[in-house]
Amino acid sequence: PHLQIVTTLHYAMHLNLLYTFTFHASIHLCTATTTSSDNTTALSTTTSSLHLLHGSLLYMNLHCPATRLHQQQQQKLLPQLLHTPLLLHTTHLRHHWIPLLQRTTRTTLQQLWDVQQQKRLRNMISHSSRVGALSWNNHILSSGSRTGHIHHHDVRIAQHHVATLQGHSQEVCGLKWSPDGRYLASGANDNLVNIWPCAQGDGEFSPVQTFTQHQGAVKAVAWCPWQLNVLATGGGTSDRHIRIWNVCSGTCLNSVDTQSQVCSILWSTNYKELISGHGFAQNQLVIWKYPTMAKVTELKGHTARILNLAMSPDGSTVVSAAADETLRIWKCFEMDPIKKKEKEKVSSSKSSIIHQSIR
């Protein structure tokens, strides 16, 4: 049947909370042939299946405002989707924002879409059960499934499944490539954190590090942008700790009890700080100083657990997606104007030096 996404978005000013987007009745797919009274089939955004990486939703299609996003959502972007959980993940590939939409059937079908062209690029099938985590490394898309397996997909070639990593006994719920592409960090419901080398091809692959200190599922995984061998991980309700690791030496650099379920972590690119999103019991965001892990402030407003966080490209804004079916946008890492100008001067001088060396 013919399907169309329909959403309702609202936004409001409130303190340092810039905008609140409310998804009424979640996301609905309206079918032309259904016989139900309301002609809708709901897809819940509360299944931890909404991935908002690289500030993609906030800045989708070249920084579109909320009103423009509303119009785009009402267009016929996604034909032929089954009535099953939807996974949205984006990356910047070939100068386009490209989302990957995943639906679960008897075999898991992953679809690659070009948003600007509103065109499906390809289907990819490899997993036998649902996919709960995705991460890009250039042309390699890594996916973690309920079976505990991680698959590498080379999206450039027909035989896209190029490697399988087996190191978890339960569902993979956290997956992130390091900024330099050397390591892949995975967290799972078996309470383990594995660090994998960048490898492809046939054969068995083993993690270079396995961290066992967490006492709960590890969904929050984030690499430090200025220390490429430093990783932050967060444990679930039975653990509640954020731990900082040196993946080269395998040592735990710091650990803090957050007193709450850790659902997501992001590092600031403007300050030596990181932000964490939490669930039970306060559903708050917390900003931490690094490396002391001293608490800077708490950001409250969500009424249910935070599922994911995303950073805007300029590093000043964070968007949080929660199980209360709202997106909240926080201006928490805005740079001082003087420091911003100094940073721009440094970056421009570096680019000019590179340009001169090329000439």
XYZ file of N, CA and C in Angstrom, residues 5-13 18-28 45 50 52 56-60 64-75 77 88 319-321 324-329:
153
model
N 4.582 9.552 5.687
C 4.860 9.949 7.068
C 4.104 11.229 7.383
N 3.456 11.255 8.542
C 2.742 12.441 9.004
C 3.164 12.715 10.438
N 3.657 13.907 10.726
C 4.036 14.276 12.085
C 3.513 15.665 12.404
N 3.422 15.956 13.686
C 3.086 17.297 14.143
C 4.221 17.795 15.015
N 4.734 18.981 14.705
C 5.874 19.529 15.435
C 5.478 20.856 16.061
N 5.874 21.026 17.295
C 5.684 22.303 17.974
C 7.020 22.746 18.555
N 7.205 24.048 18.735
C 8.424 24.514 19.374
C 8.103 25.704 20.276
N 8.888 25.816 21.355
C 8.618 26.868 22.334
C 9.920 27.304 22.985
N 9.966 28.547 23.460
C 11.129 29.064 24.164
C 10.989 28.786 25.647
N 15.972 25.628 23.954
C 15.600 26.492 22.842
C 14.289 26.076 22.193
N 14.179 24.817 21.840
C 12.989 24.360 21.157
C 12.561 23.009 21.705
N 11.294 22.784 21.750
C 10.765 21.475 22.109
C 9.886 20.990 20.967
N 10.261 19.895 20.352
C 9.463 19.302 19.299
C 8.644 18.179 19.906
N 7.346 18.216 19.779
C 6.487 17.179 20.326
C 5.911 16.347 19.202
N 6.171 15.054 19.229
C 5.616 14.145 18.241
C 4.280 13.640 18.764
N 3.168 14.104 18.195
C 1.845 13.678 18.619
C 1.568 12.286 18.083
N 1.202 11.392 18.971
C 0.897 10.010 18.596
C 2.074 9.378 17.864
N 3.267 9.802 18.260
C 4.483 9.250 17.682
C 4.506 9.497 16.176
N 4.981 8.527 15.383
C 4.999 8.645 13.934
C 3.939 7.714 13.372
N 3.119 8.202 12.460
C 2.051 7.395 11.905
C 2.279 7.147 10.418
N 8.505 5.834 18.750
C 9.872 6.349 18.820
C 10.479 6.068 20.189
N 15.519 5.353 17.574
C 15.731 6.625 16.891
C 17.158 7.082 17.142
N 20.053 9.750 16.485
C 20.251 11.122 16.029
C 21.736 11.455 16.127
N 22.075 15.210 13.056
C 21.433 15.024 11.762
C 20.007 15.522 11.724
N 19.225 15.296 12.770
C 17.839 15.733 12.731
C 17.754 17.249 12.858
N 18.593 17.793 13.755
C 18.588 19.243 13.960
C 19.041 19.987 12.705
N 19.996 19.401 11.985
C 20.585 20.096 10.841
C 20.358 19.341 9.535
N 19.314 18.521 9.489
C 19.044 17.760 8.281
C 18.725 18.691 7.113
N 17.791 23.204 8.080
C 16.431 23.665 7.832
C 15.750 24.023 9.146
N 14.935 25.091 9.181
C 14.190 25.450 10.388
C 13.067 24.463 10.635
N 12.426 24.614 11.801
C 11.396 23.661 12.193
C 10.240 23.644 11.204
N 9.864 24.821 10.675
C 8.727 24.873 9.762
C 9.041 24.154 8.457
N 10.293 24.265 8.000
C 10.674 23.597 6.769
C 10.733 22.086 6.971
N 11.197 21.669 8.138
C 11.238 20.251 8.461
C 9.834 19.683 8.481
N 8.889 20.471 8.997
C 7.507 20.025 9.042
C 6.998 19.737 7.627
N 7.317 20.618 6.680
C 6.864 20.416 5.313
C 7.515 19.193 4.693
N 8.793 19.001 4.980
C 9.491 17.856 4.416
C 8.922 16.544 4.934
N 8.564 16.542 6.225
C 8.044 15.317 6.796
C 6.733 14.895 6.156
N 6.007 15.854 5.588
C 4.719 15.530 5.005
C 4.826 15.091 3.551
N 6.025 15.086 2.993
C 6.198 14.616 1.632
C 6.297 13.097 1.613
N 8.307 10.513 1.408
C 9.718 10.159 1.401
C 9.954 8.664 1.430
N 16.511 5.175 12.282
C 17.001 6.274 11.447
C 18.404 6.642 11.882
N 20.840 18.020 20.919
C 19.436 17.627 20.856
C 19.285 16.297 21.580
N 18.252 16.196 22.398
C 17.982 14.971 23.155
C 16.638 14.400 22.723
N 16.614 13.097 22.469
C 15.389 12.378 22.116
C 15.050 11.444 23.267
N 9.587 10.203 26.327
C 8.363 10.993 26.491
C 7.883 11.546 25.145
N 8.537 11.096 24.052
C 8.164 11.448 22.687
C 8.369 12.926 22.387
N 9.408 13.505 23.009
C 9.785 14.884 22.691
C 11.257 14.939 22.324
N 11.595 15.912 21.496
C 12.975 16.279 21.205
C 13.220 17.641 21.836
N 14.269 17.750 22.616
C 14.592 19.028 23.266
C 15.986 19.469 22.823
N 16.087 20.740 22.465
C 17.329 21.278 21.911
C 17.934 22.259 22.904
